[in-house]
PDB file of N, CA and C in Angstrom:
ATOM      1  N   TRP A  20     -13.716 -13.601 -55.006  1.00 49.00           N
ATOM      2  CA  TRP A  20     -12.342 -13.949 -55.308  1.00 49.00           C
ATOM      3  C   TRP A  20     -11.413 -13.709 -54.130  1.00 49.00           C
ATOM      4  N   GLY A  21     -11.817 -12.884 -53.183  1.00 63.00           N
ATOM      5  CA  GLY A  21     -10.962 -12.561 -52.059  1.00 63.00           C
ATOM      6  C   GLY A  21     -10.849 -13.685 -51.047  1.00 63.00           C
ATOM      7  N   ARG A  22     -11.715 -14.681 -51.127  1.00 70.00           N
ATOM      8  CA  ARG A  22     -11.684 -15.777 -50.162  1.00 70.00           C
ATOM      9  C   ARG A  22     -10.768 -16.882 -50.655  1.00 70.00           C
ATOM     10  N   ARG A  23     -10.027 -17.465 -49.746  1.00 67.00           N
ATOM     11  CA  ARG A  23      -9.139 -18.577 -50.097  1.00 67.00           C
ATOM     12  C   ARG A  23      -9.867 -19.892 -49.911  1.00 67.00           C
ATOM     13  N   ARG A  24      -9.633 -20.788 -50.805  1.00 71.00           N
ATOM     14  CA  ARG A  24     -10.163 -22.144 -50.704  1.00 71.00           C
ATOM     15  C   ARG A  24      -8.989 -23.052 -50.338  1.00 71.00           C
ATOM     16  N   VAL A  25      -9.246 -23.997 -49.440  1.00 81.00           N
ATOM     17  CA  VAL A  25      -8.174 -24.866 -48.975  1.00 81.00           C
ATOM     18  C   VAL A  25      -8.629 -26.317 -49.066  1.00 81.00           C
ATOM     19  N   SER A  26      -7.746 -27.160 -49.550  1.00 87.00           N
ATOM     20  CA  SER A  26      -8.008 -28.588 -49.623  1.00 87.00           C
ATOM     21  C   SER A  26      -6.693 -29.329 -49.463  1.00 87.00           C
ATOM     22  N   ASP A  27      -6.719 -30.465 -48.798  1.00 90.00           N
ATOM     23  CA  ASP A  27      -5.507 -31.264 -48.624  1.00 90.00           C
ATOM     24  C   ASP A  27      -5.204 -32.112 -49.847  1.00 90.00           C
ATOM     25  N   VAL A  28      -6.262 -32.658 -50.464  1.00 93.00           N
ATOM     26  CA  VAL A  28      -6.084 -33.556 -51.606  1.00 93.00           C
ATOM     27  C   VAL A  28      -7.365 -33.563 -52.441  1.00 93.00           C
ATOM     28  N   LEU A  29      -7.201 -33.779 -53.735  1.00 92.00           N
ATOM     29  CA  LEU A  29      -8.333 -33.880 -54.650  1.00 92.00           C
ATOM     30  C   LEU A  29      -8.416 -35.320 -55.135  1.00 92.00           C
ATOM     31  N   ALA A  30      -9.557 -35.966 -54.922  1.00 93.00           N
ATOM     32  CA  ALA A  30      -9.796 -37.304 -55.460  1.00 93.00           C
ATOM     33  C   ALA A  30     -10.625 -37.128 -56.730  1.00 93.00           C
ATOM     34  N   CYS A  31     -10.079 -37.560 -57.855  1.00 91.00           N
ATOM     35  CA  CYS A  31     -10.766 -37.347 -59.134  1.00 91.00           C
ATOM     36  C   CYS A  31     -10.329 -38.397 -60.144  1.00 91.00           C
ATOM     37  N   LYS A  32     -11.115 -38.491 -61.211  1.00 91.00           N
ATOM     38  CA  LYS A  32     -10.683 -39.316 -62.331  1.00 91.00           C
ATOM     39  C   LYS A  32      -9.586 -38.555 -63.065  1.00 91.00           C
ATOM     40  N   PRO A  33      -8.673 -39.261 -63.722  1.00 89.00           N
ATOM     41  CA  PRO A  33      -7.646 -38.558 -64.490  1.00 89.00           C
ATOM     42  C   PRO A  33      -8.314 -37.763 -65.614  1.00 89.00           C
ATOM     43  N   SER A  34      -8.032 -36.506 -65.661  1.00 85.00           N
ATOM     44  CA  SER A  34      -8.635 -35.630 -66.675  1.00 85.00           C
ATOM     45  C   SER A  34      -7.827 -34.346 -66.701  1.00 85.00           C
ATOM     46  N   GLU A  35      -8.456 -33.270 -67.122  1.00 78.00           N
ATOM     47  CA  GLU A  35      -7.786 -31.980 -67.125  1.00 78.00           C
ATOM     48  C   GLU A  35      -7.368 -31.569 -65.712  1.00 78.00           C
ATOM     49  N   LEU A  36      -8.051 -32.117 -64.706  1.00 78.00           N
ATOM     50  CA  LEU A  36      -7.704 -31.793 -63.326  1.00 78.00           C
ATOM     51  C   LEU A  36      -6.306 -32.277 -62.959  1.00 78.00           C
ATOM     52  N   ALA A  37      -5.750 -33.160 -63.766  1.00 76.00           N
ATOM     53  CA  ALA A  37      -4.392 -33.643 -63.508  1.00 76.00           C
ATOM     54  C   ALA A  37      -3.374 -32.510 -63.564  1.00 76.00           C
ATOM     55  N   PHE A  38      -3.762 -31.386 -64.154  1.00 80.00           N
ATOM     56  CA  PHE A  38      -2.825 -30.289 -64.341  1.00 80.00           C
ATOM     57  C   PHE A  38      -3.059 -29.153 -63.358  1.00 80.00           C
ATOM     58  N   TYR A  39      -3.878 -29.374 -62.339  1.00 86.00           N
ATOM     59  CA  TYR A  39      -4.100 -28.381 -61.295  1.00 86.00           C
ATOM     60  C   TYR A  39      -3.059 -28.571 -60.191  1.00 86.00           C
ATOM     61  N   PRO A  40      -2.587 -27.477 -59.596  1.00 91.00           N
ATOM     62  CA  PRO A  40      -1.564 -27.574 -58.555  1.00 91.00           C
ATOM     63  C   PRO A  40      -2.156 -27.921 -57.183  1.00 91.00           C
ATOM     64  N   ILE A  41      -2.556 -29.164 -57.043  1.00 92.00           N
ATOM     65  CA  ILE A  41      -3.077 -29.696 -55.777  1.00 92.00           C
ATOM     66  C   ILE A  41      -2.731 -31.181 -55.750  1.00 92.00           C
ATOM     67  N   PRO A  42      -2.403 -31.738 -54.575  1.00 95.00           N
ATOM     68  CA  PRO A  42      -2.162 -33.183 -54.519  1.00 95.00           C
ATOM     69  C   PRO A  42      -3.400 -33.934 -54.996  1.00 95.00           C
ATOM     70  N   LYS A  43      -3.183 -34.937 -55.843  1.00 94.00           N
ATOM     71  CA  LYS A  43      -4.294 -35.645 -56.470  1.00 94.00           C
ATOM     72  C   LYS A  43      -4.241 -37.152 -56.234  1.00 94.00           C
ATOM     73  N   LEU A  44      -5.384 -37.703 -55.875  1.00 95.00           N
ATOM     74  CA  LEU A  44      -5.588 -39.141 -55.776  1.00 95.00           C
ATOM     75  C   LEU A  44      -6.389 -39.518 -57.012  1.00 95.00           C
ATOM     76  N   MET A  45      -5.730 -40.138 -57.980  1.00 94.00           N
ATOM     77  CA  MET A  45      -6.371 -40.437 -59.265  1.00 94.00           C
ATOM     78  C   MET A  45      -7.108 -41.775 -59.184  1.00 94.00           C
ATOM     79  N   ILE A  46      -8.435 -41.700 -59.265  1.00 94.00           N
ATOM     80  CA  ILE A  46      -9.234 -42.917 -59.234  1.00 94.00           C
ATOM     81  C   ILE A  46      -9.494 -43.399 -60.658  1.00 94.00           C
ATOM     82  N   ARG A  47     -10.310 -44.394 -60.821  1.00 93.00           N
ATOM     83  CA  ARG A  47     -10.547 -45.047 -62.116  1.00 93.00           C
ATOM     84  C   ARG A  47     -10.967 -44.058 -63.205  1.00 93.00           C
ATOM     85  N   ARG A  48     -10.328 -44.184 -64.349  1.00 91.00           N
ATOM     86  CA  ARG A  48     -10.643 -43.305 -65.485  1.00 91.00           C
ATOM     87  C   ARG A  48     -11.929 -43.739 -66.179  1.00 91.00           C
ATOM     88  N   VAL A  49     -12.509 -42.815 -66.917  1.00 90.00           N
ATOM     89  CA  VAL A  49     -13.716 -43.095 -67.686  1.00 90.00           C
ATOM     90  C   VAL A  49     -13.343 -43.519 -69.103  1.00 90.00           C
ATOM     91  N   GLY A  50     -12.387 -42.823 -69.712  1.00 87.00           N
ATOM     92  CA  GLY A  50     -11.964 -43.146 -71.069  1.00 87.00           C
ATOM     93  C   GLY A  50     -10.482 -43.461 -71.121  1.00 87.00           C
ATOM     94  N   ASP A  51     -10.088 -44.247 -72.120  1.00 88.00           N
ATOM     95  CA  ASP A  51      -8.683 -44.626 -72.252  1.00 88.00           C
ATOM     96  C   ASP A  51      -7.765 -43.419 -72.419  1.00 88.00           C
ATOM     97  N   HIS A  52      -8.274 -42.355 -73.034  1.00 86.00           N
ATOM     98  CA  HIS A  52      -7.453 -41.160 -73.265  1.00 86.00           C
ATOM     99  C   HIS A  52      -7.006 -40.503 -71.959  1.00 86.00           C
ATOM    100  N   GLU A  53      -7.680 -40.802 -70.852  1.00 89.00           N
ATOM    101  CA  GLU A  53      -7.345 -40.178 -69.567  1.00 89.00           C
ATOM    102  C   GLU A  53      -6.154 -40.833 -68.869  1.00 89.00           C
ATOM    103  N   ALA A  54      -5.722 -41.967 -69.341  1.00 88.00           N
ATOM    104  CA  ALA A  54      -4.614 -42.678 -68.693  1.00 88.00           C
ATOM    105  C   ALA A  54      -3.358 -41.820 -68.623  1.00 88.00           C
ATOM    106  N   TYR A  55      -3.118 -41.041 -69.662  1.00 89.00           N
ATOM    107  CA  TYR A  55      -1.906 -40.236 -69.714  1.00 89.00           C
ATOM    108  C   TYR A  55      -1.908 -39.094 -68.699  1.00 89.00           C
ATOM    109  N   SER A  56      -3.088 -38.617 -68.317  1.00 89.00           N
ATOM    110  CA  SER A  56      -3.165 -37.558 -67.312  1.00 89.00           C
ATOM    111  C   SER A  56      -2.686 -38.061 -65.957  1.00 89.00           C
ATOM    112  N   ALA A  57      -3.087 -39.263 -65.582  1.00 90.00           N
ATOM    113  CA  ALA A  57      -2.632 -39.839 -64.316  1.00 90.00           C
ATOM    114  C   ALA A  57      -1.134 -40.108 -64.368  1.00 90.00           C
ATOM    115  N   LEU A  58      -0.672 -40.615 -65.485  1.00 91.00           N
ATOM    116  CA  LEU A  58       0.758 -40.870 -65.639  1.00 91.00           C
ATOM    117  C   LEU A  58       1.554 -39.576 -65.490  1.00 91.00           C
ATOM    118  N   ARG A  59       1.076 -38.505 -66.113  1.00 90.00           N
ATOM    119  CA  ARG A  59       1.780 -37.228 -66.043  1.00 90.00           C
ATOM    120  C   ARG A  59       1.790 -36.670 -64.622  1.00 90.00           C
ATOM    121  N   ALA A  60       0.669 -36.755 -63.924  1.00 91.00           N
ATOM    122  CA  ALA A  60       0.617 -36.285 -62.537  1.00 91.00           C
ATOM    123  C   ALA A  60       1.604 -37.071 -61.670  1.00 91.00           C
ATOM    124  N   SER A  61       1.689 -38.357 -61.906  1.00 93.00           N
ATOM    125  CA  SER A  61       2.635 -39.187 -61.155  1.00 93.00           C
ATOM    126  C   SER A  61       4.074 -38.809 -61.484  1.00 93.00           C
ATOM    127  N   GLU A  62       4.349 -38.564 -62.758  1.00 93.00           N
ATOM    128  CA  GLU A  62       5.697 -38.157 -63.162  1.00 93.00           C
ATOM    129  C   GLU A  62       6.095 -36.828 -62.521  1.00 93.00           C
ATOM    130  N   LEU A  63       5.139 -35.907 -62.414  1.00 93.00           N
ATOM    131  CA  LEU A  63       5.414 -34.605 -61.804  1.00 93.00           C
ATOM    132  C   LEU A  63       5.482 -34.692 -60.285  1.00 93.00           C
ATOM    133  N   GLY A  64       4.978 -35.792 -59.720  1.00 95.00           N
ATOM    134  CA  GLY A  64       5.058 -35.992 -58.274  1.00 95.00           C
ATOM    135  C   GLY A  64       3.914 -35.370 -57.492  1.00 95.00           C
ATOM    136  N   ASP A  65       2.936 -34.791 -58.188  1.00 95.00           N
ATOM    137  CA  ASP A  65       1.836 -34.145 -57.469  1.00 95.00           C
ATOM    138  C   ASP A  65       0.557 -34.973 -57.482  1.00 95.00           C
ATOM    139  N   GLY A  66       0.631 -36.217 -57.974  1.00 95.00           N
ATOM    140  CA  GLY A  66      -0.539 -37.086 -58.004  1.00 95.00           C
ATOM    141  C   GLY A  66      -0.129 -38.543 -58.067  1.00 95.00           C
ATOM    142  N   THR A  67      -1.107 -39.395 -57.876  1.00 95.00           N
ATOM    143  CA  THR A  67      -0.855 -40.834 -57.914  1.00 95.00           C
ATOM    144  C   THR A  67      -1.047 -41.351 -59.339  1.00 95.00           C
ATOM    145  N   LEU A  68      -0.600 -42.540 -59.576  1.00 94.00           N
ATOM    146  CA  LEU A  68      -1.008 -43.249 -60.778  1.00 94.00           C
ATOM    147  C   LEU A  68      -2.492 -43.567 -60.640  1.00 94.00           C
ATOM    148  N   GLU A  69      -3.103 -44.033 -61.691  1.00 94.00           N
ATOM    149  CA  GLU A  69      -4.513 -44.389 -61.635  1.00 94.00           C
ATOM    150  C   GLU A  69      -4.727 -45.549 -60.669  1.00 94.00           C
ATOM    151  N   LEU A  70      -5.655 -45.370 -59.747  1.00 95.00           N
ATOM    152  CA  LEU A  70      -5.994 -46.399 -58.763  1.00 95.00           C
ATOM    153  C   LEU A  70      -7.343 -46.977 -59.166  1.00 95.00           C
ATOM    154  N   ARG A  71      -7.310 -48.121 -59.832  1.00 93.00           N
ATOM    155  CA  ARG A  71      -8.512 -48.666 -60.468  1.00 93.00           C
ATOM    156  C   ARG A  71      -9.414 -49.439 -59.513  1.00 93.00           C
ATOM    157  N   GLU A  72      -8.907 -49.834 -58.352  1.00 95.00           N
ATOM    158  CA  GLU A  72      -9.723 -50.577 -57.393  1.00 95.00           C
ATOM    159  C   GLU A  72      -9.794 -49.813 -56.077  1.00 95.00           C
ATOM    160  N   VAL A  73     -10.930 -49.938 -55.403  1.00 96.00           N
ATOM    161  CA  VAL A  73     -11.160 -49.240 -54.134  1.00 96.00           C
ATOM    162  C   VAL A  73     -10.078 -49.561 -53.098  1.00 96.00           C
ATOM    163  N   PRO A  74      -9.675 -50.829 -52.917  1.00 97.00           N
ATOM    164  CA  PRO A  74      -8.645 -51.106 -51.902  1.00 97.00           C
ATOM    165  C   PRO A  74      -7.324 -50.357 -52.162  1.00 97.00           C
ATOM    166  N   LYS A  75      -6.966 -50.167 -53.417  1.00 96.00           N
ATOM    167  CA  LYS A  75      -5.732 -49.428 -53.719  1.00 96.00           C
ATOM    168  C   LYS A  75      -5.886 -47.952 -53.379  1.00 96.00           C
ATOM    169  N   ALA A  76      -7.043 -47.382 -53.686  1.00 96.00           N
ATOM    170  CA  ALA A  76      -7.288 -45.985 -53.332  1.00 96.00           C
ATOM    171  C   ALA A  76      -7.303 -45.823 -51.814  1.00 96.00           C
ATOM    172  N   MET A  77      -7.923 -46.749 -51.123  1.00 96.00           N
ATOM    173  CA  MET A  77      -7.981 -46.675 -49.658  1.00 96.00           C
ATOM    174  C   MET A  77      -6.596 -46.806 -49.036  1.00 96.00           C
ATOM    175  N   ALA A  78      -5.715 -47.580 -49.657  1.00 97.00           N
ATOM    176  CA  ALA A  78      -4.345 -47.710 -49.144  1.00 97.00           C
ATOM    177  C   ALA A  78      -3.636 -46.355 -49.176  1.00 97.00           C
ATOM    178  N   TYR A  79      -3.848 -45.585 -50.239  1.00 96.00           N
ATOM    179  CA  TYR A  79      -3.253 -44.249 -50.311  1.00 96.00           C
ATOM    180  C   TYR A  79      -3.860 -43.316 -49.271  1.00 96.00           C
ATOM    181  N   ILE A  80      -5.165 -43.409 -49.070  1.00 95.00           N
ATOM    182  CA  ILE A  80      -5.817 -42.571 -48.060  1.00 95.00           C
ATOM    183  C   ILE A  80      -5.267 -42.909 -46.684  1.00 95.00           C
ATOM    184  N   GLU A  81      -5.062 -44.187 -46.417  1.00 96.00           N
ATOM    185  CA  GLU A  81      -4.489 -44.601 -45.138  1.00 96.00           C
ATOM    186  C   GLU A  81      -3.073 -44.053 -44.957  1.00 96.00           C
ATOM    187  N   LYS A  82      -2.279 -44.028 -46.039  1.00 95.00           N
ATOM    188  CA  LYS A  82      -0.934 -43.442 -45.968  1.00 95.00           C
ATOM    189  C   LYS A  82      -1.011 -41.958 -45.648  1.00 95.00           C
ATOM    190  N   MET A  83      -1.965 -41.279 -46.270  1.00 94.00           N
ATOM    191  CA  MET A  83      -2.126 -39.849 -46.028  1.00 94.00           C
ATOM    192  C   MET A  83      -2.568 -39.574 -44.594  1.00 94.00           C
ATOM    193  N   GLU A  84      -3.435 -40.436 -44.055  1.00 94.00           N
ATOM    194  CA  GLU A  84      -3.902 -40.267 -42.683  1.00 94.00           C
ATOM    195  C   GLU A  84      -2.841 -40.642 -41.657  1.00 94.00           C
ATOM    196  N   ALA A  85      -1.948 -41.548 -42.022  1.00 96.00           N
ATOM    197  CA  ALA A  85      -0.934 -42.046 -41.084  1.00 96.00           C
ATOM    198  C   ALA A  85       0.132 -41.010 -40.756  1.00 96.00           C
ATOM    199  N   GLY A  86       0.364 -40.085 -41.645  1.00 94.00           N
ATOM    200  CA  GLY A  86       1.397 -39.077 -41.399  1.00 94.00           C
ATOM    201  C   GLY A  86       1.527 -38.146 -42.575  1.00 94.00           C
ATOM    202  N   PRO A  87       2.267 -37.087 -42.397  1.00 93.00           N
ATOM    203  CA  PRO A  87       2.310 -36.040 -43.425  1.00 93.00           C
ATOM    204  C   PRO A  87       3.247 -36.299 -44.602  1.00 93.00           C
ATOM    205  N   ASP A  88       4.039 -37.347 -44.574  1.00 96.00           N
ATOM    206  CA  ASP A  88       5.115 -37.507 -45.560  1.00 96.00           C
ATOM    207  C   ASP A  88       4.649 -37.484 -47.012  1.00 96.00           C
ATOM    208  N   LEU A  89       3.619 -38.244 -47.341  1.00 96.00           N
ATOM    209  CA  LEU A  89       3.165 -38.317 -48.731  1.00 96.00           C
ATOM    210  C   LEU A  89       2.651 -36.963 -49.218  1.00 96.00           C
ATOM    211  N   LEU A  90       1.798 -36.321 -48.423  1.00 95.00           N
ATOM    212  CA  LEU A  90       1.268 -35.020 -48.842  1.00 95.00           C
ATOM    213  C   LEU A  90       2.346 -33.938 -48.841  1.00 95.00           C
ATOM    214  N   LEU A  91       3.287 -34.006 -47.907  1.00 96.00           N
ATOM    215  CA  LEU A  91       4.394 -33.042 -47.922  1.00 96.00           C
ATOM    216  C   LEU A  91       5.216 -33.186 -49.197  1.00 96.00           C
ATOM    217  N   THR A  92       5.490 -34.412 -49.585  1.00 96.00           N
ATOM    218  CA  THR A  92       6.246 -34.657 -50.818  1.00 96.00           C
ATOM    219  C   THR A  92       5.493 -34.121 -52.026  1.00 96.00           C
ATOM    220  N   MET A  93       4.198 -34.406 -52.100  1.00 96.00           N
ATOM    221  CA  MET A  93       3.399 -33.913 -53.224  1.00 96.00           C
ATOM    222  C   MET A  93       3.394 -32.384 -53.253  1.00 96.00           C
ATOM    223  N   ASN A  94       3.244 -31.755 -52.091  1.00 96.00           N
ATOM    224  CA  ASN A  94       3.236 -30.293 -52.038  1.00 96.00           C
ATOM    225  C   ASN A  94       4.595 -29.701 -52.386  1.00 96.00           C
ATOM    226  N   GLN A  95       5.679 -30.351 -51.985  1.00 97.00           N
ATOM    227  CA  GLN A  95       7.012 -29.884 -52.375  1.00 97.00           C
ATOM    228  C   GLN A  95       7.181 -29.979 -53.890  1.00 97.00           C
ATOM    229  N   CYS A  96       6.652 -31.031 -54.495  1.00 96.00           N
ATOM    230  CA  CYS A  96       6.693 -31.156 -55.962  1.00 96.00           C
ATOM    231  C   CYS A  96       5.886 -30.051 -56.621  1.00 96.00           C
ATOM    232  N   ILE A  97       4.739 -29.715 -56.044  1.00 95.00           N
ATOM    233  CA  ILE A  97       3.909 -28.634 -56.594  1.00 95.00           C
ATOM    234  C   ILE A  97       4.669 -27.313 -56.565  1.00 95.00           C
ATOM    235  N   ILE A  98       5.335 -27.020 -55.467  1.00 96.00           N
ATOM    236  CA  ILE A  98       6.108 -25.777 -55.358  1.00 96.00           C
ATOM    237  C   ILE A  98       7.214 -25.753 -56.405  1.00 96.00           C
ATOM    238  N   SER A  99       7.912 -26.855 -56.552  1.00 96.00           N
ATOM    239  CA  SER A  99       8.988 -26.947 -57.551  1.00 96.00           C
ATOM    240  C   SER A  99       8.439 -26.838 -58.973  1.00 96.00           C
ATOM    241  N   ASN A 100       7.329 -27.539 -59.235  1.00 94.00           N
ATOM    242  CA  ASN A 100       6.715 -27.500 -60.559  1.00 94.00           C
ATOM    243  C   ASN A 100       6.233 -26.093 -60.900  1.00 94.00           C
ATOM    244  N   LYS A 101       5.682 -25.401 -59.919  1.00 93.00           N
ATOM    245  CA  LYS A 101       5.192 -24.037 -60.139  1.00 93.00           C
ATOM    246  C   LYS A 101       6.348 -23.129 -60.542  1.00 93.00           C
ATOM    247  N   LYS A 102       7.470 -23.263 -59.856  1.00 95.00           N
ATOM    248  CA  LYS A 102       8.647 -22.448 -60.181  1.00 95.00           C
ATOM    249  C   LYS A 102       9.142 -22.729 -61.598  1.00 95.00           C
ATOM    250  N   SER A 103       8.937 -23.944 -62.063  1.00 93.00           N
ATOM    251  CA  SER A 103       9.371 -24.330 -63.408  1.00 93.00           C
ATOM    252  C   SER A 103       8.338 -23.992 -64.487  1.00 93.00           C
ATOM    253  N   GLY A 104       7.162 -23.526 -64.080  1.00 91.00           N
ATOM    254  CA  GLY A 104       6.138 -23.125 -65.043  1.00 91.00           C
ATOM    255  C   GLY A 104       5.236 -24.239 -65.536  1.00 91.00           C
ATOM    256  N   PHE A 105       5.236 -25.389 -64.866  1.00 89.00           N
ATOM    257  CA  PHE A 105       4.430 -26.519 -65.333  1.00 89.00           C
ATOM    258  C   PHE A 105       2.931 -26.263 -65.303  1.00 89.00           C
ATOM    259  N   TYR A 106       2.479 -25.352 -64.464  1.00 88.00           N
ATOM    260  CA  TYR A 106       1.039 -25.095 -64.342  1.00 88.00           C
ATOM    261  C   TYR A 106       0.604 -23.848 -65.117  1.00 88.00           C
ATOM    262  N   ASP A 107       1.446 -23.342 -65.978  1.00 89.00           N
ATOM    263  CA  ASP A 107       1.173 -22.090 -66.686  1.00 89.00           C
ATOM    264  C   ASP A 107       0.550 -22.288 -68.068  1.00 89.00           C
ATOM    265  N   GLY A 108       0.135 -23.492 -68.405  1.00 85.00           N
ATOM    266  CA  GLY A 108      -0.380 -23.762 -69.745  1.00 85.00           C
ATOM    267  C   GLY A 108      -1.547 -22.879 -70.140  1.00 85.00           C
ATOM    268  N   CYS A 109      -2.553 -22.752 -69.282  1.00 83.00           N
ATOM    269  CA  CYS A 109      -3.722 -21.922 -69.614  1.00 83.00           C
ATOM    270  C   CYS A 109      -3.327 -20.457 -69.720  1.00 83.00           C
ATOM    271  N   LYS A 110      -2.521 -19.994 -68.789  1.00 88.00           N
ATOM    272  CA  LYS A 110      -2.079 -18.599 -68.821  1.00 88.00           C
ATOM    273  C   LYS A 110      -1.313 -18.312 -70.108  1.00 88.00           C
ATOM    274  N   ASN A 111      -0.452 -19.220 -70.508  1.00 88.00           N
ATOM    275  CA  ASN A 111       0.312 -19.037 -71.747  1.00 88.00           C
ATOM    276  C   ASN A 111      -0.585 -19.092 -72.979  1.00 88.00           C
ATOM    277  N   ALA A 112      -1.590 -19.970 -72.964  1.00 90.00           N
ATOM    278  CA  ALA A 112      -2.515 -20.070 -74.098  1.00 90.00           C
ATOM    279  C   ALA A 112      -3.327 -18.785 -74.260  1.00 90.00           C
ATOM    280  N   VAL A 113      -3.776 -18.217 -73.140  1.00 91.00           N
ATOM    281  CA  VAL A 113      -4.537 -16.967 -73.205  1.00 91.00           C
ATOM    282  C   VAL A 113      -3.642 -15.826 -73.690  1.00 91.00           C
ATOM    283  N   ALA A 114      -2.416 -15.770 -73.209  1.00 92.00           N
ATOM    284  CA  ALA A 114      -1.488 -14.721 -73.652  1.00 92.00           C
ATOM    285  C   ALA A 114      -1.224 -14.827 -75.156  1.00 92.00           C
ATOM    286  N   LEU A 115      -1.024 -16.047 -75.649  1.00 93.00           N
ATOM    287  CA  LEU A 115      -0.798 -16.240 -77.082  1.00 93.00           C
ATOM    288  C   LEU A 115      -2.036 -15.845 -77.895  1.00 93.00           C
ATOM    289  N   ALA A 116      -3.205 -16.275 -77.443  1.00 93.00           N
ATOM    290  CA  ALA A 116      -4.444 -15.934 -78.149  1.00 93.00           C
ATOM    291  C   ALA A 116      -4.660 -14.419 -78.181  1.00 93.00           C
ATOM    292  N   THR A 117      -4.334 -13.761 -77.090  1.00 93.00           N
ATOM    293  CA  THR A 117      -4.480 -12.299 -77.033  1.00 93.00           C
ATOM    294  C   THR A 117      -3.523 -11.629 -78.006  1.00 93.00           C
ATOM    295  N   ARG A 118      -2.261 -12.088 -78.030  1.00 92.00           N
ATOM    296  CA  ARG A 118      -1.293 -11.520 -78.973  1.00 92.00           C
ATOM    297  C   ARG A 118      -1.736 -11.738 -80.417  1.00 92.00           C
ATOM    298  N   LEU A 119      -2.230 -12.925 -80.721  1.00 91.00           N
ATOM    299  CA  LEU A 119      -2.696 -13.209 -82.091  1.00 91.00           C
ATOM    300  C   LEU A 119      -3.911 -12.357 -82.450  1.00 91.00           C
ATOM    301  N   ALA A 120      -4.793 -12.138 -81.488  1.00 92.00           N
ATOM    302  CA  ALA A 120      -6.003 -11.377 -81.748  1.00 92.00           C
ATOM    303  C   ALA A 120      -5.697  -9.893 -82.043  1.00 92.00           C
ATOM    304  N   ILE A 121      -4.658  -9.357 -81.411  1.00 91.00           N
ATOM    305  CA  ILE A 121      -4.331  -7.954 -81.642  1.00 91.00           C
ATOM    306  C   ILE A 121      -3.230  -7.794 -82.680  1.00 91.00           C
ATOM    307  N   GLY A 122      -2.760  -8.928 -83.212  1.00 83.00           N
ATOM    308  CA  GLY A 122      -1.803  -8.898 -84.311  1.00 83.00           C
ATOM    309  C   GLY A 122      -0.365  -8.616 -83.925  1.00 83.00           C
ATOM    310  N   LYS A 123       0.040  -8.974 -82.731  1.00 66.00           N
ATOM    311  CA  LYS A 123       1.435  -8.753 -82.328  1.00 66.00           C
ATOM    312  C   LYS A 123       2.213 -10.035 -82.305  1.00 66.00           C
TER     313      LYS A 123
END
């Protein structure tokens, strides 16, 4: 746990990973239910909308390689979202479950 992991961007299908605090390149979804995860990441500014074709995904990669603006914007959104508690869902769920388990 003492080691830090570093990544510039995560390329993934829209899923639960949409709620991780890392810039995300959302590629083609597997199920229709995943569409909302990509939409939410885009609304929060820390991910793209779903990129269903390879040329569209490559266009975003080219933007990221061309300069820091897109990733800087996504990272600034992550910092702002973190301050607002957007990534605290699991932590809050565990705290609630613990309180319920001990009867408080």
